[in-house]
XYZ file of C-alpha atoms in Angstrom:
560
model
C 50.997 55.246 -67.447
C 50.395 54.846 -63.613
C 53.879 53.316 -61.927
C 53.958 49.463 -61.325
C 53.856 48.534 -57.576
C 56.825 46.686 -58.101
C 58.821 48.808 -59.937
C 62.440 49.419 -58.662
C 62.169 46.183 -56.440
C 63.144 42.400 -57.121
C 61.037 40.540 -58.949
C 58.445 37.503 -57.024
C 59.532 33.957 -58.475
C 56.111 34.138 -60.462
C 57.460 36.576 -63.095
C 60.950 34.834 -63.914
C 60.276 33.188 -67.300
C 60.437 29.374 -67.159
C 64.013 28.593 -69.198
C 63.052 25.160 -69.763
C 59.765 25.831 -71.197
C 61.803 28.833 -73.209
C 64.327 26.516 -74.708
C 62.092 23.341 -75.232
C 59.705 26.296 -77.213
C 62.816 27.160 -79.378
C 63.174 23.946 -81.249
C 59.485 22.570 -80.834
C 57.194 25.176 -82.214
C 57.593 26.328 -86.024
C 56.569 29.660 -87.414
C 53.872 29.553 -89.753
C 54.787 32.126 -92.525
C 51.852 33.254 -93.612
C 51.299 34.478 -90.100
C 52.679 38.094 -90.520
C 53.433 38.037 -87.000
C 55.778 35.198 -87.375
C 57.905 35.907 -90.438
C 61.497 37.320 -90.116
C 61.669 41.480 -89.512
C 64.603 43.684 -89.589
C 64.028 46.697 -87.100
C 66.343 49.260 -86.325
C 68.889 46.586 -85.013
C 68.000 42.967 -86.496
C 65.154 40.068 -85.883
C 63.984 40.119 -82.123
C 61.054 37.472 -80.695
C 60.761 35.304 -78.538
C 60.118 31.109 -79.016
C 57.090 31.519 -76.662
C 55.209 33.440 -78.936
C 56.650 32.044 -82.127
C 58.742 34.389 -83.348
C 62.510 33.439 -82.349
C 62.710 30.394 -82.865
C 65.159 27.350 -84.271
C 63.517 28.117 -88.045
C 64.133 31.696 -87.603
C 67.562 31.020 -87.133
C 68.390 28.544 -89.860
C 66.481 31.363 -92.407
C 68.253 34.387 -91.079
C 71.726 32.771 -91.586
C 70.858 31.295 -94.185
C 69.864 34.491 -95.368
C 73.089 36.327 -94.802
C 75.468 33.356 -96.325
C 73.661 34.068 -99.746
C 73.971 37.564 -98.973
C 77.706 37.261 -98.739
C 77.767 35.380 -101.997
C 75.627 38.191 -103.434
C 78.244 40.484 -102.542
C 81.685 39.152 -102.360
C 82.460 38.627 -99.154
C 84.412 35.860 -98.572
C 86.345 36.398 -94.760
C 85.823 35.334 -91.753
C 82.911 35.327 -90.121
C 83.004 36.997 -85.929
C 80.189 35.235 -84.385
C 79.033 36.780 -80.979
C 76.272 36.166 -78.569
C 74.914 38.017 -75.403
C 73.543 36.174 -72.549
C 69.917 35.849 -72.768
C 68.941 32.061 -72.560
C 67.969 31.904 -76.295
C 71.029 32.799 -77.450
C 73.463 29.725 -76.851
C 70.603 27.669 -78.781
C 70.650 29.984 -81.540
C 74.462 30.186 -81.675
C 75.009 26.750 -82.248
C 71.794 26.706 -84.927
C 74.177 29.393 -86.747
C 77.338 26.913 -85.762
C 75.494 24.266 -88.072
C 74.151 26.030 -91.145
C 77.453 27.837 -91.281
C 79.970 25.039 -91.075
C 77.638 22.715 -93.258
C 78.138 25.724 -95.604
C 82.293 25.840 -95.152
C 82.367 29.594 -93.977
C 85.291 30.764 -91.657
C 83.820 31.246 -88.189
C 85.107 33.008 -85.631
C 83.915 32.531 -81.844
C 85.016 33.174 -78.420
C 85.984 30.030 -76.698
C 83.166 28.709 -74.519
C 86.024 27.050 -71.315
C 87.669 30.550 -71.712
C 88.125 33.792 -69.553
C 85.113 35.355 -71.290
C 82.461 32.181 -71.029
C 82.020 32.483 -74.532
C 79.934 35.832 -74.703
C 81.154 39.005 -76.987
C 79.646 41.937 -76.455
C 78.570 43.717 -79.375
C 81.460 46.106 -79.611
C 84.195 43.228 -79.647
C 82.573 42.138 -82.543
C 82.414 45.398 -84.502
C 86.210 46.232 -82.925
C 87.083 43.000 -84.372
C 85.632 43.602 -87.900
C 87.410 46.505 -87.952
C 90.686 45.482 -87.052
C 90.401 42.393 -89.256
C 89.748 44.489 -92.313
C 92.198 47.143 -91.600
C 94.101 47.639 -94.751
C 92.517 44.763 -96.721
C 90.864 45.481 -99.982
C 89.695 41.947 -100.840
C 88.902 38.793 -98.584
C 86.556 40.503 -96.102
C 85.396 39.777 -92.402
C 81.477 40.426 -91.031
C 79.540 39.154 -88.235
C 76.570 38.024 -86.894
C 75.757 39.128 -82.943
C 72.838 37.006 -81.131
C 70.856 38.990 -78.753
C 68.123 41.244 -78.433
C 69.835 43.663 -76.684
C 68.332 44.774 -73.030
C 64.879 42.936 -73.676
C 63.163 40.823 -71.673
C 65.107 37.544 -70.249
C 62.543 35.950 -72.750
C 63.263 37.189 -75.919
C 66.211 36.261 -77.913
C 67.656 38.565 -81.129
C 69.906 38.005 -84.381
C 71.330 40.824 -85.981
C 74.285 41.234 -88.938
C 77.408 43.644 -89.530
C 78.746 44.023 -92.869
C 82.346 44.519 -93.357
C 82.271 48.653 -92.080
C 81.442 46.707 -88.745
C 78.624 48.202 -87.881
C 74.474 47.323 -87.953
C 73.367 46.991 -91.144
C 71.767 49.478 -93.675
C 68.317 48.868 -94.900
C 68.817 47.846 -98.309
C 71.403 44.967 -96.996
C 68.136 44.283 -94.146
C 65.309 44.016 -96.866
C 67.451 41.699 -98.862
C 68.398 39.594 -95.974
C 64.626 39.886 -94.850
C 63.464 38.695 -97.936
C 65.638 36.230 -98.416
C 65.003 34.432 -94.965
C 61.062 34.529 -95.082
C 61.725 32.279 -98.598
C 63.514 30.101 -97.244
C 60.668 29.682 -94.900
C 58.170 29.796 -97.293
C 60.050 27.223 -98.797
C 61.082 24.968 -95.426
C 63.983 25.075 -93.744
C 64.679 21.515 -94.569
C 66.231 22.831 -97.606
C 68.920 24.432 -95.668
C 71.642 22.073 -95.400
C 73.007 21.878 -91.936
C 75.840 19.390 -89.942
C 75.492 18.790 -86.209
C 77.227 21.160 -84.211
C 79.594 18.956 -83.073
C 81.132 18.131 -86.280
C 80.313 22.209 -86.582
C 82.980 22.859 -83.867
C 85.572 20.161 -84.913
C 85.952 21.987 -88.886
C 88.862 23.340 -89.843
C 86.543 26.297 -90.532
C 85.464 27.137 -86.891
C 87.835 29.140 -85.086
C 88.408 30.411 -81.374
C 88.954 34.068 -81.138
C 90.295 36.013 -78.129
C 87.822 38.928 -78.648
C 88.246 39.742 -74.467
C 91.937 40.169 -75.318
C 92.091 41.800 -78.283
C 89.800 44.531 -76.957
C 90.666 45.556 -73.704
C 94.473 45.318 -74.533
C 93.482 48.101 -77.157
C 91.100 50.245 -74.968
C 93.942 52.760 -74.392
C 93.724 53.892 -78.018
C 90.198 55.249 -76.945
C 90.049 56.341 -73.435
C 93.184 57.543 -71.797
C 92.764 55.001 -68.886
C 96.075 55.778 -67.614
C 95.068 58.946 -66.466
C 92.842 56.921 -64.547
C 94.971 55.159 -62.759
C 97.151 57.787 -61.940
C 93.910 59.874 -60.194
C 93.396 57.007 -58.390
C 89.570 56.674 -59.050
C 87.631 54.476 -57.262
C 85.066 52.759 -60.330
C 82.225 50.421 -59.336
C 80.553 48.510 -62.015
C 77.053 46.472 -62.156
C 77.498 43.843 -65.047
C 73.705 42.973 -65.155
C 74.721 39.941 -66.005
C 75.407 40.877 -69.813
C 77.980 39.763 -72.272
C 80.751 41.867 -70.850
C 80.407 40.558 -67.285
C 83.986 38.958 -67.378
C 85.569 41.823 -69.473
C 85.927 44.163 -66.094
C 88.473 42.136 -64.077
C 90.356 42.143 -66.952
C 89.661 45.827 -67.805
C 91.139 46.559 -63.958
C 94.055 43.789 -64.237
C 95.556 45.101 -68.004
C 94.808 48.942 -67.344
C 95.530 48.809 -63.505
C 92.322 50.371 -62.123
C 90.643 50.649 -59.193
C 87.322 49.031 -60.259
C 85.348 46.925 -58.695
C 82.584 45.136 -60.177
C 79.241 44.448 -57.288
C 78.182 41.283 -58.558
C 78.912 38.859 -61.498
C 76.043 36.906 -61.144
C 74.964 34.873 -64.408
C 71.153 33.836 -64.681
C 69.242 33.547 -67.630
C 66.325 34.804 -65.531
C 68.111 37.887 -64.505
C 66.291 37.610 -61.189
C 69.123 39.739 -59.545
C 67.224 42.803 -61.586
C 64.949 44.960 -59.775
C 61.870 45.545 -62.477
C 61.695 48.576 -64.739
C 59.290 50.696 -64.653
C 56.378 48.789 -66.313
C 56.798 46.283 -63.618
C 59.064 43.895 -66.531
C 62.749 42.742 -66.596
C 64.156 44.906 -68.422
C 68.432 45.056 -68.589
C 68.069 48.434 -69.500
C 71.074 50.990 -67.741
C 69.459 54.408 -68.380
C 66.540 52.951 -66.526
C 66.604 54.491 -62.616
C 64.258 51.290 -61.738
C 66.340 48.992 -63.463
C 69.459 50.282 -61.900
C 68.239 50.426 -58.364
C 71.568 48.060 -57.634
C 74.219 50.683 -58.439
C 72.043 53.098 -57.244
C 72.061 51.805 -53.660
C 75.970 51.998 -53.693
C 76.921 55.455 -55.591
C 78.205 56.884 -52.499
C 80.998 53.656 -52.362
C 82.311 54.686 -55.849
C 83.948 58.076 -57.550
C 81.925 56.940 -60.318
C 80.091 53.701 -61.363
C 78.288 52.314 -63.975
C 76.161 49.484 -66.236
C 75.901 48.343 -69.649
C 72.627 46.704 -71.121
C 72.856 42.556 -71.897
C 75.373 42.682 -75.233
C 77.279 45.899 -73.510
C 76.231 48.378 -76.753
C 74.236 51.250 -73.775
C 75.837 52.344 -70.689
C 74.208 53.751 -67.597
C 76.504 56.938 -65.756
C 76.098 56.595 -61.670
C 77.823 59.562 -59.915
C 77.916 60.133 -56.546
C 76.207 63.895 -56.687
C 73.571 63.086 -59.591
C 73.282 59.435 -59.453
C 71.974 57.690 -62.887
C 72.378 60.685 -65.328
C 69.773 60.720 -68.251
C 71.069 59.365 -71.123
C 70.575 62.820 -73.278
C 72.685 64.658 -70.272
C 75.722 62.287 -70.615
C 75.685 62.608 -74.303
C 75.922 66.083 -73.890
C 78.909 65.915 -71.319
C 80.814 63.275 -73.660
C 80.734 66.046 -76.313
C 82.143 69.258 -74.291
C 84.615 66.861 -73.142
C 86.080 64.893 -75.927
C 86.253 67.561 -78.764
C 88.661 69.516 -75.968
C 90.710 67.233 -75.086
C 91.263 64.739 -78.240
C 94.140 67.056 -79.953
C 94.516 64.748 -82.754
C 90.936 64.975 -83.959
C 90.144 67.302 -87.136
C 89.358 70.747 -86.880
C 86.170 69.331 -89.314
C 84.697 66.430 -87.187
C 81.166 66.500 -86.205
C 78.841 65.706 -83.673
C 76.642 62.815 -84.907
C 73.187 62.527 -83.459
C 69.807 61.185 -83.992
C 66.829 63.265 -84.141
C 65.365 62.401 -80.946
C 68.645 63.298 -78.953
C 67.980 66.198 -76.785
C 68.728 69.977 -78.079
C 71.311 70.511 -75.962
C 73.799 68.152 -77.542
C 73.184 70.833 -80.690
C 73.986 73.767 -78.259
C 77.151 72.108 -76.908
C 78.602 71.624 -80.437
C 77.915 74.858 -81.643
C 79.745 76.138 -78.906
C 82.661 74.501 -79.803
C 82.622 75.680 -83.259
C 81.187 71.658 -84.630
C 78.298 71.117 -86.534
C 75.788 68.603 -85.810
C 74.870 65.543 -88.341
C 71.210 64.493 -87.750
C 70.147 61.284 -88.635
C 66.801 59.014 -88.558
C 66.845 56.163 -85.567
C 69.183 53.991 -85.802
C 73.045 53.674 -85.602
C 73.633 52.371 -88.868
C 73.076 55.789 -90.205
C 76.440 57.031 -87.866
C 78.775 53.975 -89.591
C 79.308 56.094 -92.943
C 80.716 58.961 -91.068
C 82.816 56.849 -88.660
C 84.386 54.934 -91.364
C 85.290 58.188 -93.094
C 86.649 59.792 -89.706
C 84.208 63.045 -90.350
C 82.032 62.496 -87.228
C 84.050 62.414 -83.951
C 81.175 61.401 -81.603
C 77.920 59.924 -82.103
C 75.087 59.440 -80.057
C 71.388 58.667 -79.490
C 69.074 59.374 -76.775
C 68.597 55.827 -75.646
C 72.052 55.607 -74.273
C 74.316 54.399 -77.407
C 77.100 55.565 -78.584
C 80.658 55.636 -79.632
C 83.394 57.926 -80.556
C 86.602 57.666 -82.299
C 90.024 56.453 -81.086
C 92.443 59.015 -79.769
C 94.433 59.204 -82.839
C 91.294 60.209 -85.068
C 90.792 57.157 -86.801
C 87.680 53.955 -86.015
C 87.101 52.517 -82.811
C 84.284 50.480 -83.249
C 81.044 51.391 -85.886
C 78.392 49.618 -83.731
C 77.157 51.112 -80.231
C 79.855 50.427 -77.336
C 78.508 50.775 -74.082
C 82.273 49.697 -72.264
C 84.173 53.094 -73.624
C 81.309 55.041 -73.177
C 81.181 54.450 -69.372
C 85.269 54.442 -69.226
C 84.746 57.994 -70.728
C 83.447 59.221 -67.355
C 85.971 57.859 -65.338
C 88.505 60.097 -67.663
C 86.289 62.762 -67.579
C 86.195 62.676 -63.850
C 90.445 62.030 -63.668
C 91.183 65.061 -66.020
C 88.632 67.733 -64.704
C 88.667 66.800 -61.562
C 84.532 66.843 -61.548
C 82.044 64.118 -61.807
C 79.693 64.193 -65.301
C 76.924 65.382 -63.231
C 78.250 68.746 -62.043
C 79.806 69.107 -65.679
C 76.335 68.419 -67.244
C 74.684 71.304 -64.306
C 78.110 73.620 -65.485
C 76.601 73.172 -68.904
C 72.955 73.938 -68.364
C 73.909 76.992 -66.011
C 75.025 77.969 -69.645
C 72.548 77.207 -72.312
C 69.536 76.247 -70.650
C 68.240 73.353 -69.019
C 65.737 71.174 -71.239
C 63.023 69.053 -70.023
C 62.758 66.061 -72.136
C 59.720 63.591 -72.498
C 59.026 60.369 -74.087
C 55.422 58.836 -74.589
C 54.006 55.925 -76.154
C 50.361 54.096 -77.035
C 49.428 51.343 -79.096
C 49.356 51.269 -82.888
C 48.295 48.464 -85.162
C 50.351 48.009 -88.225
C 47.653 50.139 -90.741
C 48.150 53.005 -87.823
C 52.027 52.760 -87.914
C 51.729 52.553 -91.666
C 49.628 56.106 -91.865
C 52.125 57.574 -89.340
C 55.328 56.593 -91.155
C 53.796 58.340 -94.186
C 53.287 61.940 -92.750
C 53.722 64.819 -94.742
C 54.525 68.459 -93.697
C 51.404 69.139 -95.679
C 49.423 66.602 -93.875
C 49.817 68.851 -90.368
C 47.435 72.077 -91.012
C 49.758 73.957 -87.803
C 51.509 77.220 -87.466
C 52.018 77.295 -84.003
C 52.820 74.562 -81.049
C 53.403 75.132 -77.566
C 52.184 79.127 -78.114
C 55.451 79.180 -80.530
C 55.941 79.657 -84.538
C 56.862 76.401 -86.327
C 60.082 77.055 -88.058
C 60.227 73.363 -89.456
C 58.352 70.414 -90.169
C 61.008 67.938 -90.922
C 60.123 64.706 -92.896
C 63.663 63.534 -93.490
C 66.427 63.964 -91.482
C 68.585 67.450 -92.215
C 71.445 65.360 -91.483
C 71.569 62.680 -94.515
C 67.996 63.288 -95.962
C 66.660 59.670 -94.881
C 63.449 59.538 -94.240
C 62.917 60.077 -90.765
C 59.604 57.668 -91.154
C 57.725 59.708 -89.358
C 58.299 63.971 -88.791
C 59.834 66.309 -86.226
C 58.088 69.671 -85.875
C 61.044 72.411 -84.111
C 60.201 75.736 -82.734
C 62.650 78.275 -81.005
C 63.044 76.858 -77.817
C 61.228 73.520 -78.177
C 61.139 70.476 -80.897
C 58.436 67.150 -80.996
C 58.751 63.826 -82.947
C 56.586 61.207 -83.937
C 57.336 58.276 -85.612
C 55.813 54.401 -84.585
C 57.928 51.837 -83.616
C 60.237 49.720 -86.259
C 60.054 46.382 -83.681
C 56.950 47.046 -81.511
C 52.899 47.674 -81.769
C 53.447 51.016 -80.854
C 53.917 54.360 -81.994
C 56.651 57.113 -80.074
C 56.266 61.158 -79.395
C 59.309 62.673 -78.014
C 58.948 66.200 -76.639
C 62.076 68.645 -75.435
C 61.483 71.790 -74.806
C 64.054 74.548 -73.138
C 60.831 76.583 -71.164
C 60.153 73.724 -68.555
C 57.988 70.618 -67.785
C 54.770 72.385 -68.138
C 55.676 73.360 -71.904
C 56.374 70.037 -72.620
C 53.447 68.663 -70.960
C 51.829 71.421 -72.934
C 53.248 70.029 -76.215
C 52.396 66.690 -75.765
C 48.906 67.496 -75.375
C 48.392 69.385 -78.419
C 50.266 66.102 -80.247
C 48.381 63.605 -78.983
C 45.343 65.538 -80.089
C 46.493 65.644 -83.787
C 47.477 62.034 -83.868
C 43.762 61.004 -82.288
C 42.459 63.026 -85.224
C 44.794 60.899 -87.836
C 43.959 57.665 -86.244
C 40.658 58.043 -85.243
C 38.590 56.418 -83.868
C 41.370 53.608 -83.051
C 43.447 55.847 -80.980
C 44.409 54.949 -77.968
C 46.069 57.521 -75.213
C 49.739 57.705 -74.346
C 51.936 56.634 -71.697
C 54.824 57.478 -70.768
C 57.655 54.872 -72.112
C 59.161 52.924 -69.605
């Protein structure tokens, strides 16, 4: 895909969505479900739309919590409720639509206080560190929570998403119910859904303020050793993007006494302060170089610096010597770091990882004598092993992750974007060396991969025929001039079904698999013998897919 003009700069007044229109579209247009397109769908990580194009909108909302109340009736869950919501313009609309289904429905809410040190926002991993410690030692009379936002989307979009009790995203069978479930109830009509204004909503008994900015950043020790830190003196510079977590650093710096300084706490629901991705759209995305032009532009004022995405679950690494690492290359670094220098972890823990994260996060934990736990996309397959304290770190290649506390035991199951970037700043205090030249340290050993990411079109009967691959269907022995020595069609991991296949060689790997939120369909290509084998790779893949979806294929692009 050729390179927007505008990409990497600030965006012209013409592309900043209209938040008036946005919000007056939330509660005036209706979704019409027997538009397939409008319904209610679960991806990877909850409902996403946006009320311009009928898809987020008030209805949504009253169906999807509606959905998850009977789905906590279903199953027995009778605690509180953490309600959390980024900073995207739809969310505050669809927070108090979940404010009035909930309280008309008596169910224990707990929300960040709008007048208080945090404006009201939670970033994802506050809520999953508060389901956690909530339910710590309880057998009966459990918490959940439901986190509004749609992650680093566009300033348009808005997203709803649920936690169970473990804390983290969902799993797909609780996701079809609660799917099927909301699309009834609009089938049915969301006047049917009894609801109280959200006035009365806030004045219940049952609505509760919750200090989620204090409870988690006094207890951010337990995960990163920030008073090594301190004591190193390292000079941290952070670019909120204007995300959920942009009032959590000056408290981060005041509690744990660091030098860190964050560059600008702007909040707009445009996010005009964002230079454009890419694809020439706003995109809050930290792993993005064109998104993160900001930071960028000041590396050389910080030891280290970095970002988090809009609900603070993906960080960004900014080092003075490699500025923005790729995601896959701080993944890597987090692993040869924490499992030697966390003496309180099992000798069993493993290195969770989905099956588009890069090779060399493999390589790293075999060196260490830990095994690696591949999954399909998505988090929720890590929260099992988290729970259980058998995987250590986990990690995918579009910058999430989390890892386990110091003493061995949960930090958060959901993505956590805050102690992932705190994680370099102890890396950098303990080793004396920035994640960059650790990352270079580590491909001087084992190799350094190139890594690719494409994407085209698909229309739902293409994704379907994708998602349905078989080893058998592929008539190949060879790819990039190498044996196949696997054709995987569930993950090796857990055996979930990857929804798609990966196809591995000796030095090289490629995955297909469309998109669980978007029109698309994704090829990921790593290979440890250079750009020109993976562009080499790629080629021969998009051939075979043109061949499976012909004549409606269309060509690839590389994803933003």
């Amino acid at each position: 895909m050729a390179r927007h003009p505008l990409a990497g700069q600030s965006p012209p007044e013409s592309m900043l969505v209209d938040v008036d229109d946005l919000l007056d579209a939330y509660t005036a247009r209706s979704p019409d479900p027997a538009v397939p397109a409008q319904r209610v769908s679960f991806g990877t990580s909850g409902h996403r739309g946006s009320a311009l194009d009928t898809t987020f909108n008030e209805d949504h909302i009253v169906a999807v919590v509606e959905a998850v109340r009977r789905y906590r009736v279903d199953r027995g869950i009778d605690g509180p409720l953490f309600l959390g919501i980024d900073t995207h313009a739809l969310s505050a609309p669809a927070k108090r639509t979940a404010l009035e289904v909930l309280g008309a429905a008596g169910v224990d809410v707990m929300v960040a206080p709008e007048t208080g040190p945090d404006g009201g926002f939670t970033p994802t991993p506050a809520v999953s560190h508060a389901i956690l410690g909530y339910n710590r030692g309880r057998r009966s009379g459990l918490a959940d929570g439901i986190i509004v936002t749609p992650s680093h989307n566009p300033p348009r979009d808005g997203g709803i998403k649920y936690n169970p009790p473990h804390g983290g995203p969902a799993g797909t069978d609780a996701t079809r119910w609660i799917e099927a479930e909301a699309n009834a109830v609009l089938e049915a009509g969301v006047e049917t859904v009894r609801r109280i204004s959200v006035d009365r909503a806030l004045a219940l008994d049952t609505t509760h303020t919750h200090d989620y900015l204090t409870a988690y950043v006094d207890d951010l020790g337990a995960a990163v050793d920030l008073d090594a830190v301190r004591e190193a003196g390292v000079v941290l510079g952070v670019d909120p993007l204007g995300g959920a977590g942009v009032h959590y650093w000056h408290r981060i710096a005041e509690r744990w006494g660091l030098d860190l300084t964050a560059v600008d706490t702007t909040l707009d629901p445009t996010f005009r302060f964002m230079s454009l991705d890419k694809d020439g759209v706003i995109r809050m995305d930290p792993s993005s170089p064109d998104a993160m032009q900001r930071l960028l532009g000041l590396r050389d004022s910080f030891d280290v610096a970095f970002a988090c995405d809009t609900d603070y679950d993906r960080h960004g690494i900014v080092t003075r010597e490699g500025g923005l690492m790729p995601s896959n290359d701080y993944l890597a670094v987090a692993v040869w770091y924490l499992f030697q220098n966390r003496p309180d972890w099992g000798e069993g823990l493993r290195v969770g990882k989905t099956l588009v994260t890069s090779g060399m996060v493999d390589r790293v934990a075999r060196s260490l004598g830990r095994g690696s736990y591949e999954v399909p996309v998505g988090f929720k397959w890590f929260v099992d092993g988290l729970v259980d304290g058998s995987l250590g770190f986990v990690g995918e290649e579009s910058a999430g992750a989390t890892f386990l506390r110091r003493d061995g035991t949960p930090w958060t199951t959901d993505k956590d974007g805050i102690v992932a970037c705190l994680l370099a700043a102890e890396i950098l205090a303990r080793t004396g060396d920035d994640p960059a030249r650790v990352y270079a340290s580590l491909a001087e050993r084992f190799g350094r991969p190139t890594y690719k990411r494409l994407s085209a079109p698909a229309t739902a009967e293409q994704k379907r025929r994708l998602k349905s691959l078989d080893a058998d269907d592929l008539e190949l022995r060879e790819i990039g001039g190498q044996p196949i020595e696997t054709v995987l069609t569930h993950a090796p991991g857990n055996g979930a079904p990857i929804g798609g296949l990966k196809i591995t060689t000796a030095d090289a790997w490629c995955a297909l698999r469309p998109s669980g939120t978007e029109d698309i369909y994704k090829i990921y290509v790593e290979s440890f013998l250079g750009p020109d084998h993976v562009d080499r790779i790629a080629a021969e893949v998009e051939g075979i897919v043109g061949e499976i979806l012909s004549p409606g294929s269309r060509p690839l692009r590389e994803a933003p």
